[in-house]
Short mmCIF file of C-alpha atoms and ligand atoms in Angstrom, two decimals:
data_model
loop_
_atom_site.label_atom_id
_atom_site.label_comp_id
_atom_site.label_asym_id
_atom_site.label_seq_id
_atom_site.Cartn_x
_atom_site.Cartn_y
_atom_site.Cartn_z
CA MET D 1 -30.77 -74.74 -46.37
CA GLU D 2 -32.43 -77.85 -45.07
CA GLY D 3 -30.62 -80.45 -43.02
CA VAL D 4 -27.20 -79.24 -44.16
CA HIS D 5 -24.18 -81.09 -42.80
CA LYS D 6 -20.53 -80.48 -43.57
CA ILE D 7 -17.92 -83.04 -42.64
CA TYR D 8 -14.26 -82.33 -43.35
CA ASP D 9 -12.57 -85.67 -43.99
CA LEU D 10 -8.97 -85.46 -42.89
CA GLY D 11 -8.27 -89.16 -43.39
CA GLU D 12 -7.55 -90.10 -39.78
CA ILE D 13 -10.31 -87.95 -38.38
CA GLN D 14 -13.50 -86.35 -39.54
CA VAL D 15 -14.53 -82.88 -38.42
CA HIS D 16 -18.28 -82.45 -38.29
CA ALA D 17 -18.35 -78.66 -38.87
CA LEU D 18 -22.07 -78.24 -39.62
CA ARG D 19 -24.59 -80.53 -37.96
CA GLY D 20 -27.97 -80.17 -39.59
CA LEU D 21 -28.78 -76.56 -40.48
CA ASP D 22 -32.28 -75.45 -41.36
CA VAL D 23 -32.28 -71.80 -42.31
CA THR D 24 -33.88 -69.47 -44.84
CA ILE D 25 -32.51 -66.04 -45.67
CA TYR D 26 -34.90 -63.85 -47.63
CA PRO D 27 -34.06 -61.35 -50.40
CA GLY D 28 -33.22 -57.92 -48.98
CA GLU D 29 -32.41 -59.14 -45.47
CA PHE D 30 -29.36 -57.96 -43.51
CA VAL D 31 -28.23 -60.89 -41.35
CA ALA D 32 -25.37 -61.05 -38.87
CA ILE D 33 -23.80 -64.44 -38.06
CA MET D 34 -22.31 -64.71 -34.58
CA GLY D 35 -20.86 -67.35 -32.28
CA ALA D 36 -17.62 -68.58 -30.73
CA SER D 37 -14.62 -69.51 -32.83
CA GLY D 38 -14.89 -72.99 -34.37
CA GLY D 39 -18.69 -72.89 -34.33
CA GLY D 40 -19.03 -73.25 -38.10
CA LYS D 41 -19.56 -69.64 -39.21
CA SER D 42 -16.97 -69.64 -41.98
CA THR D 43 -17.99 -73.12 -43.10
CA PHE D 44 -21.56 -71.86 -43.36
CA MET D 45 -20.43 -68.84 -45.38
CA ASN D 46 -18.48 -71.13 -47.73
CA MET D 47 -21.65 -73.15 -48.32
CA VAL D 48 -23.77 -70.05 -48.89
CA GLY D 49 -21.12 -68.66 -51.24
CA MET D 50 -20.84 -71.97 -53.14
CA LEU D 51 -17.12 -72.08 -52.47
CA ASP D 52 -17.76 -75.58 -51.12
CA ARG D 53 -20.68 -78.00 -51.08
CA PRO D 54 -22.61 -79.55 -48.20
CA THR D 55 -21.71 -83.17 -47.42
CA ARG D 56 -25.44 -83.75 -47.24
CA GLY D 57 -28.62 -81.74 -47.10
CA LEU D 58 -30.28 -79.25 -49.42
CA TYR D 59 -29.06 -75.80 -50.38
CA GLN D 60 -31.18 -73.76 -52.72
CA LEU D 61 -30.11 -70.37 -53.98
CA ASP D 62 -33.04 -68.47 -55.50
CA GLY D 63 -34.82 -71.76 -56.07
CA VAL D 64 -31.83 -73.48 -57.71
CA ASP D 65 -30.67 -76.69 -56.02
CA VAL D 66 -26.92 -76.10 -55.83
CA SER D 67 -26.15 -79.83 -55.71
CA SER D 68 -27.59 -80.15 -59.24
CA LEU D 69 -24.90 -77.83 -60.64
CA ASP D 70 -21.45 -78.80 -61.88
CA LYS D 71 -18.41 -76.72 -60.99
CA VAL D 72 -18.67 -74.44 -64.02
CA GLU D 73 -22.37 -73.75 -63.47
CA MET D 74 -21.67 -73.10 -59.81
CA ALA D 75 -18.93 -70.60 -60.68
CA HIS D 76 -21.28 -68.87 -63.11
CA LEU D 77 -24.03 -68.50 -60.56
CA ARG D 78 -21.49 -67.33 -57.98
CA ASN D 79 -20.11 -64.62 -60.27
CA ARG D 80 -23.57 -63.46 -61.26
CA LYS D 81 -25.21 -63.31 -57.84
CA LEU D 82 -22.59 -63.11 -55.11
CA GLY D 83 -19.99 -60.64 -53.88
CA PHE D 84 -17.40 -61.46 -51.21
CA VAL D 85 -15.71 -59.29 -48.61
CA PHE D 86 -13.00 -60.66 -46.30
CA GLN D 87 -11.37 -59.68 -43.03
CA GLY D 88 -7.97 -59.12 -44.63
CA PHE D 89 -9.23 -57.04 -47.61
CA ASN D 90 -7.28 -59.27 -50.04
CA LEU D 91 -6.24 -56.42 -52.35
CA LEU D 92 -3.34 -56.73 -54.78
CA SER D 93 -0.61 -54.48 -53.38
CA ARG D 94 1.07 -53.30 -56.61
CA THR D 95 -2.25 -52.40 -58.14
CA THR D 96 -4.24 -49.18 -57.76
CA ALA D 97 -7.65 -48.96 -56.09
CA LEU D 98 -9.33 -48.65 -59.49
CA GLU D 99 -7.50 -51.66 -60.94
CA ASN D 100 -8.30 -53.76 -57.87
CA VAL D 101 -11.97 -52.94 -58.31
CA GLU D 102 -11.83 -53.73 -62.05
CA LEU D 103 -10.51 -57.26 -61.50
CA PRO D 104 -13.79 -59.23 -61.28
CA ALA D 105 -14.94 -57.61 -64.53
CA LEU D 106 -11.69 -58.66 -66.17
CA TYR D 107 -12.56 -62.29 -65.42
CA ALA D 108 -16.11 -61.63 -66.62
CA ARG D 109 -14.62 -60.32 -69.91
CA LEU D 110 -16.36 -56.97 -69.80
CA PRO D 111 -15.13 -54.49 -72.44
CA PRO D 112 -12.47 -52.10 -71.02
CA GLU D 113 -14.49 -48.86 -71.21
CA GLU D 114 -17.45 -50.41 -69.44
CA ARG D 115 -15.12 -52.03 -66.92
CA ILE D 116 -13.52 -48.71 -65.97
CA GLU D 117 -16.84 -46.91 -65.87
CA ARG D 118 -18.30 -49.53 -63.55
CA ALA D 119 -15.23 -49.54 -61.31
CA ARG D 120 -15.40 -45.73 -60.96
CA GLU D 121 -19.09 -46.00 -60.13
CA ALA D 122 -18.36 -48.67 -57.49
CA LEU D 123 -15.66 -46.50 -55.92
CA ARG D 124 -18.10 -43.59 -55.86
CA ILE D 125 -20.69 -45.71 -54.06
CA VAL D 126 -18.21 -46.43 -51.25
CA GLY D 127 -17.10 -42.80 -51.09
CA LEU D 128 -13.65 -43.24 -52.62
CA ALA D 129 -13.99 -41.54 -55.99
CA ASP D 130 -10.96 -39.37 -55.21
CA ARG D 131 -8.68 -42.30 -54.37
CA GLU D 132 -8.76 -44.32 -57.55
CA HIS D 133 -5.03 -44.00 -58.29
CA HIS D 134 -3.89 -44.79 -54.75
CA TYR D 135 -2.18 -48.07 -53.97
CA PRO D 136 -3.41 -50.11 -51.00
CA SER D 137 -0.39 -49.05 -48.91
CA GLN D 138 -1.45 -45.42 -49.39
CA LEU D 139 -4.91 -46.08 -47.97
CA SER D 140 -6.12 -46.56 -44.38
CA GLY D 141 -7.53 -49.92 -43.32
CA GLY D 142 -11.08 -48.62 -43.60
CA GLN D 143 -10.40 -47.25 -47.08
CA GLN D 144 -8.86 -50.56 -48.15
CA GLN D 145 -11.98 -52.37 -46.98
CA ARG D 146 -14.07 -49.88 -48.96
CA VAL D 147 -12.06 -50.73 -52.08
CA ALA D 148 -12.73 -54.41 -51.36
CA ILE D 149 -16.46 -53.67 -51.07
CA ALA D 150 -16.36 -51.76 -54.36
CA ARG D 151 -14.65 -54.78 -55.94
CA ALA D 152 -17.39 -57.04 -54.55
CA LEU D 153 -20.00 -54.79 -56.23
CA MET D 154 -18.44 -55.02 -59.71
CA ASN D 155 -20.58 -57.85 -61.02
CA ARG D 156 -23.71 -56.27 -59.49
CA PRO D 157 -24.42 -59.03 -56.98
CA SER D 158 -27.78 -59.46 -55.30
CA ILE D 159 -26.05 -60.92 -52.23
CA LEU D 160 -22.95 -59.75 -50.38
CA LEU D 161 -21.15 -62.20 -48.07
CA ALA D 162 -18.70 -60.74 -45.57
CA ASP D 163 -16.64 -62.87 -43.15
CA GLU D 164 -15.47 -60.64 -40.26
CA PRO D 165 -15.13 -57.57 -42.51
CA THR D 166 -14.47 -55.31 -39.52
CA GLY D 167 -12.15 -57.75 -37.72
CA ASN D 168 -9.03 -55.72 -38.57
CA LEU D 169 -10.55 -52.28 -38.03
CA ASP D 170 -10.97 -49.97 -35.04
CA SER D 171 -14.48 -49.41 -33.76
CA ARG D 172 -15.08 -46.06 -35.43
CA THR D 173 -13.98 -47.36 -38.81
CA SER D 174 -16.06 -50.50 -38.25
CA VAL D 175 -19.16 -48.36 -37.87
CA GLU D 176 -18.34 -46.60 -41.15
CA ILE D 177 -18.13 -49.94 -42.91
CA MET D 178 -21.46 -50.98 -41.36
CA GLY D 179 -22.91 -47.70 -42.65
CA ILE D 180 -21.87 -48.62 -46.18
CA PHE D 181 -23.43 -52.06 -45.81
CA GLN D 182 -26.65 -50.56 -44.42
CA ARG D 183 -26.81 -48.19 -47.31
CA LEU D 184 -26.24 -50.91 -49.92
CA ASN D 185 -28.98 -52.91 -48.22
CA LYS D 186 -31.50 -50.05 -48.00
CA GLU D 187 -30.90 -48.26 -51.26
CA ARG D 188 -29.94 -51.10 -53.56
CA GLY D 189 -31.81 -53.95 -51.93
CA ILE D 190 -28.64 -56.04 -51.66
CA THR D 191 -29.00 -58.98 -49.28
CA LEU D 192 -26.23 -59.01 -46.68
CA VAL D 193 -24.84 -61.90 -44.67
CA LEU D 194 -22.04 -60.80 -42.38
CA VAL D 195 -19.99 -62.71 -39.80
CA THR D 196 -18.87 -60.83 -36.71
CA HIS D 197 -17.87 -61.78 -33.18
CA GLU D 198 -18.76 -58.31 -31.88
CA PRO D 199 -22.30 -57.92 -30.50
CA ASP D 200 -22.17 -54.14 -31.11
CA ILE D 201 -21.51 -54.69 -34.80
CA ALA D 202 -24.26 -57.33 -35.08
CA GLN D 203 -26.75 -54.70 -33.87
CA TYR D 204 -26.48 -52.92 -37.24
CA ALA D 205 -28.14 -55.94 -38.85
CA GLN D 206 -31.85 -56.81 -38.85
CA ARG D 207 -31.42 -60.39 -37.73
CA VAL D 208 -28.75 -62.23 -35.73
CA ILE D 209 -28.11 -65.96 -36.15
CA THR D 210 -25.84 -67.51 -33.51
CA PHE D 211 -23.84 -70.67 -34.22
CA ARG D 212 -22.43 -73.09 -31.70
CA ASP D 213 -20.83 -76.48 -32.36
CA GLY D 214 -22.05 -76.54 -35.94
CA LYS D 215 -25.66 -75.77 -35.10
CA ILE D 216 -27.86 -72.70 -34.97
CA ARG D 217 -28.47 -71.89 -31.32
CA ARG D 218 -30.39 -68.66 -31.74
CA ASP D 219 -32.06 -66.84 -34.61
CA GLU D 220 -33.43 -63.48 -33.54
CA VAL D 221 -34.83 -60.32 -35.05
CA VAL D 222 -33.06 -57.11 -33.99
CA ALA D 223 -35.97 -55.00 -32.78
CA HIS D 224 -34.26 -51.67 -33.40
CA PRO D 225 -31.11 -52.00 -35.50
CA ALA D 226 -28.43 -49.40 -34.81
CA VAL D 227 -28.03 -46.85 -37.61
CA ALA D 228 -24.62 -45.71 -38.81
CA GLU D 229 -26.06 -42.27 -39.49
CA GLU D 230 -22.89 -40.21 -39.88
CA VAL D 231 -21.67 -42.24 -42.79
CA ILE D 232 -25.05 -42.45 -44.41
CA LYS D 233 -25.35 -38.65 -44.32
CA ASN D 234 -21.88 -38.07 -45.71
CA MET D 235 -21.99 -40.45 -48.61
CA PRO D 236 -22.66 -39.26 -52.16
CA VAL D 237 -26.17 -39.86 -53.40
CA VAL D 238 -26.21 -42.45 -56.14
CA GLY D 239 -29.37 -43.50 -57.95
CA ALA D 240 -30.47 -47.10 -57.43
CA ASP D 241 -29.07 -49.38 -60.14
CA ASP D 242 -27.31 -46.39 -61.71
P1 ADP E 301 -15.74 -70.38 -37.26
O1 ADP E 301 -15.68 -69.62 -38.55
O2 ADP E 301 -17.07 -70.24 -36.57
O3 ADP E 301 -14.60 -70.07 -36.35
P2 ADP E 301 -15.16 -72.70 -38.93
O4 ADP E 301 -16.32 -72.86 -39.84
O5 ADP E 301 -13.92 -72.09 -39.46
O6 ADP E 301 -15.66 -71.95 -37.61
O7 ADP E 301 -14.77 -74.12 -38.34
C1 ADP E 301 -15.70 -75.08 -37.87
C2 ADP E 301 -14.96 -76.37 -37.56
O8 ADP E 301 -14.50 -76.96 -38.77
C3 ADP E 301 -13.72 -76.18 -36.68
O9 ADP E 301 -13.61 -77.29 -35.85
C4 ADP E 301 -12.60 -76.13 -37.70
O10 ADP E 301 -11.41 -76.57 -37.12
C5 ADP E 301 -13.09 -77.08 -38.77
N1 ADP E 301 -12.62 -76.72 -40.11
C6 ADP E 301 -12.86 -75.56 -40.78
N2 ADP E 301 -12.32 -75.59 -42.02
C7 ADP E 301 -11.72 -76.79 -42.14
C8 ADP E 301 -10.99 -77.44 -43.20
N3 ADP E 301 -10.78 -76.83 -44.38
N4 ADP E 301 -10.52 -78.68 -42.95
C9 ADP E 301 -10.75 -79.29 -41.78
N5 ADP E 301 -11.42 -78.77 -40.76
C10 ADP E 301 -11.91 -77.53 -40.93
MG1 MG E 302 -14.40 -68.06 -39.19
#
Protein backbone atom coordinates (compact mmCIF):
# COMPACT_ATOMS: atom_id res chain seq x y z
CA MET A 1 0.00 0.00 0.00
CA GLU A 2 1.14 3.50 -0.79
CA GLY A 3 -0.63 6.58 0.47
CA VAL A 4 -3.83 4.67 1.21
CA HIS A 5 -6.74 6.65 2.63
CA LYS A 6 -10.20 5.42 3.51
CA ILE A 7 -13.00 7.86 4.14
CA TYR A 8 -16.43 6.57 5.11
CA ASP A 9 -18.98 9.03 3.77
CA LEU A 10 -22.00 9.04 6.04
CA GLY A 11 -23.69 11.98 4.31
CA GLU A 12 -23.63 14.45 7.20
CA ILE A 13 -20.16 13.49 8.30
CA GLN A 14 -17.09 11.82 6.90
CA VAL A 15 -15.00 9.41 8.92
CA HIS A 16 -11.36 9.44 7.91
CA ALA A 17 -10.54 5.86 8.98
CA LEU A 18 -7.16 5.48 7.23
CA ARG A 19 -4.93 8.50 6.78
CA GLY A 20 -2.12 7.71 4.39
CA LEU A 21 -0.72 4.21 4.87
CA ASP A 22 2.57 3.14 3.38
CA VAL A 23 3.20 -0.51 4.10
CA THR A 24 4.58 -3.60 2.40
CA ILE A 25 3.92 -7.12 3.62
CA TYR A 26 6.15 -9.75 2.06
CA PRO A 27 5.24 -13.34 1.08
CA GLY A 28 5.66 -15.73 3.99
CA GLU A 29 5.55 -13.08 6.71
CA PHE A 30 3.51 -13.46 9.91
CA VAL A 31 2.33 -9.98 10.89
CA ALA A 32 0.28 -8.91 13.90
CA ILE A 33 -1.79 -5.71 13.71
CA MET A 34 -2.31 -3.96 17.04
CA GLY A 35 -3.69 -0.69 18.36
CA ALA A 36 -6.60 0.83 20.28
CA SER A 37 -10.18 0.38 19.17
CA GLY A 38 -11.18 2.72 16.33
CA GLY A 39 -7.60 3.00 15.08
CA GLY A 40 -8.38 1.55 11.65
CA LYS A 41 -7.32 -2.09 12.05
CA SER A 42 -10.47 -3.64 10.62
CA THR A 43 -10.66 -1.03 7.87
CA PHE A 44 -7.09 -1.93 6.94
CA MET A 45 -7.96 -5.64 6.90
CA ASN A 46 -10.96 -4.93 4.66
CA MET A 47 -8.64 -3.15 2.21
CA VAL A 48 -6.06 -5.94 2.29
CA GLY A 49 -8.83 -8.52 1.82
CA MET A 50 -10.40 -6.55 -1.06
CA LEU A 51 -13.71 -6.47 0.75
CA ASP A 52 -13.60 -2.71 0.20
CA ARG A 53 -11.46 -0.31 -1.80
CA PRO A 54 -9.26 2.60 -0.70
CA THR A 55 -10.78 6.05 -1.24
CA ARG A 56 -7.38 6.99 -2.64
CA GLY A 57 -3.89 5.59 -2.79
CA LEU A 58 -2.37 2.46 -4.28
CA TYR A 59 -2.92 -1.13 -3.21
CA GLN A 60 -1.07 -3.83 -5.06
CA LEU A 61 -1.59 -7.50 -4.32
CA ASP A 62 1.20 -9.62 -5.83
CA GLY A 63 1.91 -6.84 -8.30
CA VAL A 64 -1.74 -6.39 -9.35
CA ASP A 65 -3.15 -2.88 -8.88
CA VAL A 66 -6.44 -3.65 -7.17
CA SER A 67 -8.03 -0.40 -8.36
CA SER A 68 -7.72 -1.66 -11.94
CA LEU A 69 -10.04 -4.61 -11.21
CA ASP A 70 -13.82 -4.66 -11.46
CA LYS A 71 -15.92 -6.34 -8.78
CA VAL A 72 -15.93 -9.75 -10.46
CA GLU A 73 -12.16 -9.75 -11.00
CA MET A 74 -11.68 -8.65 -7.41
CA ALA A 75 -13.86 -11.50 -6.14
CA HIS A 76 -11.90 -13.95 -8.28
CA LEU A 77 -8.56 -12.81 -6.94
CA ARG A 78 -9.96 -12.84 -3.41
CA ASN A 79 -11.20 -16.43 -3.71
CA ARG A 80 -7.96 -17.60 -5.26
CA LYS A 81 -5.48 -15.96 -2.90
CA LEU A 82 -7.14 -15.08 0.39
CA GLY A 83 -8.65 -16.89 3.36
CA PHE A 84 -10.55 -15.14 6.15
CA VAL A 85 -10.90 -15.96 9.84
CA PHE A 86 -13.14 -13.92 12.14
CA GLN A 87 -13.55 -13.37 15.86
CA GLY A 88 -17.02 -14.93 15.95
CA PHE A 89 -16.13 -18.05 13.88
CA ASN A 90 -19.14 -17.43 11.58
CA LEU A 91 -20.04 -21.12 11.20
CA LEU A 92 -23.47 -22.27 10.04
CA SER A 93 -25.09 -23.82 13.11
CA ARG A 94 -27.24 -26.54 11.48
CA THR A 95 -24.33 -27.75 9.42
CA THR A 96 -21.59 -30.21 10.39
CA ALA A 97 -17.92 -29.30 10.69
CA LEU A 98 -17.18 -31.02 7.39
CA GLU A 99 -20.01 -29.25 5.55
CA ASN A 100 -18.95 -25.89 6.97
CA VAL A 101 -15.44 -26.47 5.66
CA GLU A 102 -16.76 -27.57 2.24
CA LEU A 103 -18.71 -24.34 1.68
CA PRO A 104 -16.06 -22.21 -0.10
CA ALA A 105 -15.47 -25.06 -2.55
CA LEU A 106 -19.19 -25.22 -3.23
CA TYR A 107 -19.05 -21.61 -4.42
CA ALA A 108 -15.90 -22.43 -6.39
CA ARG A 109 -17.85 -25.27 -8.08
CA LEU A 110 -15.39 -28.00 -7.19
CA PRO A 111 -16.65 -31.54 -7.94
CA PRO A 112 -18.17 -33.19 -4.82
CA GLU A 113 -15.55 -35.94 -4.33
CA GLU A 114 -12.69 -33.47 -4.53
CA ARG A 115 -14.58 -31.07 -2.28
CA ILE A 116 -15.02 -33.66 0.46
CA GLU A 117 -11.45 -34.89 0.14
CA ARG A 118 -10.11 -31.36 0.49
CA ALA A 119 -12.38 -30.58 3.43
CA ARG A 120 -11.20 -33.72 5.26
CA GLU A 121 -7.60 -32.76 4.56
CA ALA A 122 -8.23 -29.23 5.90
CA LEU A 123 -9.80 -30.64 9.08
CA ARG A 124 -6.81 -32.93 9.49
CA ILE A 125 -4.42 -29.98 9.21
CA VAL A 126 -6.17 -28.25 12.13
CA GLY A 127 -6.27 -31.45 14.17
CA LEU A 128 -10.01 -32.11 13.90
CA ALA A 129 -10.17 -35.16 11.67
CA ASP A 130 -12.27 -36.97 14.29
CA ARG A 131 -14.88 -34.22 14.56
CA GLU A 132 -16.15 -33.96 11.02
CA HIS A 133 -19.75 -34.92 11.84
CA HIS A 134 -20.05 -32.65 14.87
CA TYR A 135 -22.24 -29.57 14.75
CA PRO A 136 -20.79 -26.26 15.96
CA SER A 137 -22.79 -26.48 19.21
CA GLN A 138 -21.05 -29.78 19.95
CA LEU A 139 -17.60 -28.21 19.67
CA SER A 140 -15.64 -25.98 22.05
CA GLY A 141 -14.85 -22.40 21.04
CA GLY A 142 -11.30 -23.35 20.11
CA GLN A 143 -12.53 -26.26 18.01
CA GLN A 144 -15.05 -24.01 16.26
CA GLN A 145 -12.27 -21.59 15.40
CA ARG A 146 -10.25 -24.52 14.05
CA VAL A 147 -13.16 -25.44 11.78
CA ALA A 148 -13.24 -21.82 10.61
CA ILE A 149 -9.49 -21.98 9.86
CA ALA A 150 -10.01 -25.23 7.94
CA ARG A 151 -12.76 -23.49 5.94
CA ALA A 152 -10.38 -20.60 5.20
CA LEU A 153 -7.85 -23.13 3.83
CA MET A 154 -10.29 -24.72 1.36
CA ASN A 155 -9.33 -22.67 -1.67
CA ARG A 156 -5.61 -23.04 -0.82
CA PRO A 157 -4.95 -19.37 -0.11
CA SER A 158 -1.47 -17.88 -0.06
CA ILE A 159 -2.62 -15.31 2.51
CA LEU A 160 -4.74 -15.74 5.64
CA LEU A 161 -6.39 -12.67 7.17
CA ALA A 162 -7.65 -12.98 10.73
CA ASP A 163 -9.44 -10.16 12.59
CA GLU A 164 -9.22 -10.84 16.36
CA PRO A 165 -9.39 -14.63 15.87
CA THR A 166 -8.67 -15.25 19.56
CA GLY A 167 -10.94 -12.47 20.85
CA ASN A 168 -13.59 -14.94 22.08
CA LEU A 169 -11.20 -17.55 23.44
CA ASP A 170 -9.45 -18.12 26.77
CA SER A 171 -5.69 -17.68 26.85
CA ARG A 172 -4.77 -21.34 26.65
CA THR A 173 -7.01 -21.91 23.64
CA SER A 174 -5.68 -18.71 22.08
CA VAL A 175 -2.17 -20.12 22.21
CA GLU A 176 -3.39 -23.30 20.48
CA ILE A 177 -4.86 -21.22 17.68
CA MET A 178 -1.59 -19.27 17.39
CA GLY A 179 0.21 -22.62 17.17
CA ILE A 180 -1.92 -23.58 14.19
CA PHE A 181 -1.20 -20.26 12.52
CA GLN A 182 2.53 -20.62 13.19
CA ARG A 183 2.49 -24.05 11.70
CA LEU A 184 0.59 -22.96 8.57
CA ASN A 185 3.12 -20.16 8.20
CA LYS A 186 6.22 -22.32 8.71
CA GLU A 187 5.23 -25.49 6.93
CA ARG A 188 3.03 -24.19 4.15
CA GLY A 189 4.52 -20.74 3.67
CA ILE A 190 1.13 -19.08 4.13
CA THR A 191 1.39 -15.33 4.77
CA LEU A 192 -0.51 -14.33 7.90
CA VAL A 193 -1.97 -10.97 8.86
CA LEU A 194 -3.70 -11.11 12.22
CA VAL A 195 -5.38 -8.40 14.30
CA THR A 196 -5.16 -8.68 18.07
CA HIS A 197 -5.37 -6.27 20.98
CA GLU A 198 -3.36 -8.60 23.21
CA PRO A 199 0.41 -7.96 23.30
CA ASP A 200 1.04 -11.57 24.42
CA ILE A 201 -0.70 -12.90 21.32
CA ALA A 202 1.16 -10.48 19.03
CA GLN A 203 4.44 -11.98 20.26
CA TYR A 204 3.72 -15.16 18.28
CA ALA A 205 4.10 -13.12 15.09
CA GLN A 206 7.36 -12.03 13.43
CA ARG A 207 6.39 -8.40 13.02
CA VAL A 208 3.99 -6.08 14.85
CA ILE A 209 2.38 -3.08 13.17
CA THR A 210 0.58 -0.68 15.53
CA PHE A 211 -2.23 1.57 14.31
CA ARG A 212 -3.47 4.75 15.90
CA ASP A 213 -5.95 7.27 14.48
CA GLY A 214 -5.78 5.73 11.04
CA LYS A 215 -2.01 5.78 10.80
CA ILE A 216 0.82 3.36 11.43
CA ARG A 217 2.56 4.44 14.61
CA ARG A 218 5.02 1.59 14.95
CA ASP A 219 6.26 -1.21 12.72
CA GLU A 220 8.63 -3.53 14.55
CA VAL A 221 10.30 -6.88 14.11
CA VAL A 222 9.71 -9.34 16.96
CA ALA A 223 13.26 -10.35 17.84
CA HIS A 224 12.30 -13.72 19.31
CA PRO A 225 8.73 -14.72 18.51
CA ALA A 226 7.04 -16.91 21.11
CA VAL A 227 6.54 -20.50 19.97
CA ALA A 228 3.31 -22.39 20.63
CA GLU A 229 5.30 -25.59 20.99
CA GLU A 230 2.75 -27.87 22.64
CA VAL A 231 0.34 -27.58 19.77
CA ILE A 232 3.01 -27.86 17.15
CA LYS A 233 4.23 -31.12 18.70
CA ASN A 234 0.76 -32.60 18.99
CA MET A 235 -0.48 -31.88 15.52
CA PRO A 236 -0.51 -34.55 12.81
CA VAL A 237 2.28 -34.29 10.30
CA VAL A 238 0.96 -33.32 6.90
CA GLY A 239 3.17 -32.97 3.84
CA ALA A 240 3.46 -29.47 2.39
CA ASP A 241 0.88 -28.89 -0.34
CA ASP A 242 -0.46 -32.42 0.20
P1 LIG B 1 -10.53 -0.87 14.70
O1 LIG B 1 -10.75 -2.15 13.96
O2 LIG B 1 -9.08 -0.54 14.88
O3 LIG B 1 -11.28 -0.82 15.99
P2 LIG B 1 -12.08 0.32 12.54
O4 LIG B 1 -11.28 0.14 11.30
O5 LIG B 1 -13.23 -0.58 12.78
O6 LIG B 1 -11.08 0.34 13.78
O7 LIG B 1 -12.64 1.81 12.57
C1 LIG B 1 -11.86 2.95 12.24
C2 LIG B 1 -12.79 4.16 12.21
O8 LIG B 1 -13.69 4.07 11.12
C3 LIG B 1 -13.66 4.30 13.47
O9 LIG B 1 -13.81 5.66 13.74
C4 LIG B 1 -14.97 3.67 13.02
O10 LIG B 1 -16.04 4.23 13.75
C5 LIG B 1 -15.03 4.04 11.56
N1 LIG B 1 -15.74 3.04 10.75
C6 LIG B 1 -15.41 1.74 10.59
N2 LIG B 1 -16.25 1.12 9.72
C7 LIG B 1 -17.14 2.06 9.33
C8 LIG B 1 -18.25 2.06 8.43
N3 LIG B 1 -18.62 0.95 7.77
N4 LIG B 1 -18.94 3.22 8.28
C9 LIG B 1 -18.55 4.33 8.92
N5 LIG B 1 -17.53 4.42 9.76
C10 LIG B 1 -16.81 3.30 9.97
MG1 LIG C 1 -11.74 -3.93 14.52
